[in-house]
Coordinates of C-alpha atoms in Angstrom, one line a residue:
S1 CA 1.9 22.2 -0.3
D2 CA -0.1 25.2 1.0
F3 CA -3.4 23.4 0.7
P4 CA -5.4 23.5 4.0
K5 CA -4.6 20.4 6.1
E6 CA -8.3 20.1 7.0
N7 CA -9.0 19.4 3.3
R8 CA -6.6 16.5 3.1
P9 CA -6.7 14.4 6.3
I10 CA -4.5 11.2 6.4
H11 CA -6.1 8.5 8.6
I12 CA -3.5 6.0 9.9
M13 CA -5.7 2.9 10.3
N14 CA -3.2 0.3 11.5
V15 CA -5.3 -2.6 10.2
A16 CA -2.5 -5.1 9.7
W17 CA 1.2 -5.5 9.1
L18 CA 1.6 -6.3 5.4
N19 CA 4.8 -8.1 4.3
S20 CA 5.6 -11.2 2.3
K21 CA 5.2 -13.4 5.5
T22 CA 1.9 -11.9 6.7
I23 CA 0.1 -11.1 3.4
A24 CA -2.1 -14.2 3.5
S25 CA -3.4 -13.6 7.0
S26 CA -3.5 -9.8 6.6
L27 CA -5.5 -9.5 3.4
P28 CA -8.9 -10.6 5.0
P29 CA -8.9 -7.7 7.5
I30 CA -7.5 -5.3 4.9
S31 CA -10.3 -6.2 2.5
K32 CA -12.9 -5.8 5.2
A33 CA -11.5 -2.3 6.0
I34 CA -11.6 -1.3 2.3
D35 CA -15.2 -2.5 2.1
N36 CA -16.1 -0.4 5.1
I37 CA -14.4 2.7 3.8
M38 CA -16.0 2.3 0.4
S39 CA -19.4 2.0 2.1
I40 CA -18.7 5.2 4.1
H41 CA -17.9 6.9 0.8
K42 CA -20.7 5.1 -1.1
K43 CA -21.7 8.2 -3.1
E44 CA -18.2 9.3 -4.0
K45 CA -15.5 8.3 -6.4
G46 CA -12.1 7.3 -5.1
I47 CA -8.9 5.3 -5.7
I48 CA -7.3 2.3 -4.1
H49 CA -3.5 2.0 -4.4
T50 CA -2.2 -1.6 -4.1
T51 CA 1.4 -2.8 -4.7
S52 CA 0.5 -5.9 -6.7
Y53 CA -2.1 -7.5 -8.9
F54 CA -2.3 -10.3 -6.3
Q55 CA -3.6 -7.7 -3.7
L56 CA -5.9 -6.1 -6.3
N57 CA -7.5 -9.4 -7.2
Y58 CA -7.9 -10.5 -3.6
I59 CA -9.5 -7.2 -2.5
K60 CA -11.8 -7.1 -5.6
N61 CA -13.0 -10.7 -4.9
N62 CA -13.7 -10.1 -1.2
L63 CA -15.8 -7.0 -1.3
S64 CA -19.6 -6.7 -0.9
K65 CA -21.4 -7.1 -4.2
Q66 CA -22.4 -3.4 -4.2
N67 CA -18.8 -2.2 -3.7
K68 CA -17.4 -4.7 -6.2
M69 CA -19.6 -3.3 -8.9
R70 CA -18.0 0.1 -8.4
M71 CA -14.5 -1.1 -9.1
I72 CA -12.5 -0.1 -12.2
E73 CA -9.2 -1.9 -12.3
T74 CA -6.1 -1.4 -14.4
G75 CA -4.3 -4.4 -15.9
T76 CA -1.1 -5.2 -17.8
N77 CA -3.0 -5.7 -21.1
M78 CA -5.5 -2.8 -20.6
D79 CA -5.2 0.7 -22.1
R80 CA -4.6 3.1 -19.2
I81 CA -6.2 6.1 -20.9
E82 CA -9.3 4.0 -21.7
I83 CA -9.6 2.9 -18.1
L84 CA -9.2 6.4 -16.8
Q85 CA -11.7 7.8 -19.2
K86 CA -14.2 5.2 -18.0
H87 CA -13.8 6.5 -14.5
F88 CA -13.9 10.2 -15.5
K89 CA -17.1 9.9 -17.6
D90 CA -19.1 7.5 -15.4
K91 CA -21.8 9.3 -13.4
N92 CA -21.8 6.5 -10.8
P93 CA -19.4 6.6 -7.8
T94 CA -16.7 4.4 -9.4
V95 CA -13.4 3.5 -7.6
L96 CA -10.1 2.9 -9.4
I97 CA -7.9 0.1 -8.1
S98 CA -4.4 -0.3 -9.3
P99 CA -0.7 -1.0 -8.4
S100 CA 0.4 1.5 -11.0
L101 CA -1.4 4.9 -10.4
Y102 CA 1.0 6.4 -7.9
Y103 CA 2.3 9.0 -10.3
G104 CA 1.0 11.3 -13.0
L105 CA -2.7 11.1 -12.3
D106 CA -5.0 14.1 -11.7
L107 CA -8.1 13.1 -9.8
K108 CA -9.3 16.6 -9.0
D109 CA -12.5 17.5 -7.3
D110 CA -15.3 14.9 -7.6
L111 CA -13.0 12.4 -9.5
S112 CA -11.7 11.3 -6.1
R113 CA -13.0 12.2 -2.6
F114 CA -11.2 9.4 -0.9
Q115 CA -8.1 7.2 -1.5
I116 CA -6.8 4.1 0.2
I117 CA -3.1 3.2 0.4
T118 CA -3.4 -0.5 1.0
K119 CA 0.3 -1.3 1.6
V120 CA 3.3 0.9 2.2
P121 CA 5.0 0.7 -1.2
Y122 CA 8.5 -0.3 -0.3
P123 CA 10.7 -1.1 -3.3
D124 CA 10.6 -4.8 -4.3
L125 CA 13.4 -6.7 -2.5
S126 CA 13.1 -9.6 -4.9
D127 CA 14.7 -7.3 -7.4
R128 CA 18.5 -7.8 -7.1
K129 CA 19.4 -4.2 -7.8
V130 CA 16.9 -3.0 -5.1
S131 CA 18.2 -5.5 -2.6
T132 CA 21.8 -4.5 -3.3
M133 CA 21.0 -0.8 -3.0
R134 CA 19.1 -1.4 0.3
K135 CA 22.2 -3.2 1.8
K136 CA 24.4 -0.3 0.6
D137 CA 22.2 2.5 1.8
M138 CA 19.1 2.0 3.9
N139 CA 18.2 5.7 3.5
W140 CA 18.0 5.2 -0.3
Y141 CA 15.4 2.5 0.3
L142 CA 13.4 4.6 2.8
W143 CA 13.6 7.7 0.6
N144 CA 12.1 5.8 -2.4
T145 CA 9.3 4.5 -0.2
V146 CA 8.5 8.0 1.2
I147 CA 8.4 9.5 -2.3
K148 CA 5.9 6.9 -3.5
V149 CA 3.7 7.4 -0.4
V150 CA 3.7 11.2 -0.8
Q151 CA 3.0 10.8 -4.6
A152 CA 0.0 8.5 -3.9
Y153 CA -1.3 11.1 -1.3
G154 CA -1.1 13.8 -4.0
R155 CA -3.4 12.1 -6.5
S156 CA -6.7 13.4 -5.1
V157 CA -6.3 16.9 -3.6
R158 CA -5.2 19.1 -6.5
S159 CA -6.0 22.7 -5.4
K160 CA -6.7 24.7 -2.2
E161 CA -10.4 24.3 -2.7
D162 CA -10.2 20.5 -3.4
H163 CA -10.7 18.0 -0.6
A164 CA -10.3 14.2 -0.1
S165 CA -9.6 11.8 2.8
T166 CA -6.6 9.4 2.6
Y167 CA -6.6 6.1 4.5
I168 CA -3.3 4.2 5.1
L169 CA -4.2 0.6 6.1
D170 CA -0.7 -1.0 6.5
S171 CA 0.7 -0.8 10.0
N172 CA 4.2 -0.5 8.4
I173 CA 3.4 3.3 8.0
S174 CA 4.1 3.7 11.8
Y175 CA 7.6 2.2 11.3
L176 CA 8.3 4.4 8.3
L177 CA 7.1 7.6 10.0
K178 CA 9.3 6.8 13.0
N179 CA 12.4 5.9 11.0
A180 CA 12.2 8.3 8.1
K181 CA 10.3 11.2 9.7
E182 CA 12.8 13.8 8.5
M183 CA 12.2 12.6 4.9
F184 CA 8.5 13.4 5.0
P185 CA 7.5 17.0 4.2
Q186 CA 6.0 18.8 7.1
W187 CA 2.8 19.5 5.1
F188 CA 2.3 15.7 4.9
T189 CA 2.8 14.9 8.6
E190 CA 0.7 17.8 9.8
A191 CA -2.3 16.2 8.1
I192 CA -2.0 12.9 9.9
I193 CA -4.8 11.8 12.2
Q194 CA -3.9 8.8 14.4
R195 CA -6.6 6.2 15.0

């Protein structure tokens, strides 16, 4: 990417460690952080990336009334194009929330001025194939995670003139940046602002 780094800051928030053992205790501070970020960007559209519908529902149900009204969620039985059109056409500062919008989505210009990566999107270890591949090759596992983080980051800044802030809430990002630093493109790491 040759887009100016000032137009695409990444804020490492370190709100909580999110994993299967800590998810219940971590979601309350995560939801509070999301509510605060949405309030900071109260006049702007955005997107929240989750890794599950469980996270999506918890977050949605624990936002302030004003921010909850802005949410547009995806679902397994919902038409993706219809959901996106609702966000695109609404004049209000709507916010997409989904575990499935990491790829192939163009939220250029005012369609998204902020995005939140709730949890580092590690591949699902309950999948036997993923678990086996991770045991065989940890770099494969890290690489697939890095690709998804970078893809999520790319949803909102689509040109040199475009701009959006990215917030990564999960403290696992620090581990990933340390252990897979060479896998991240330099244009990604140069935009990081540590909290």
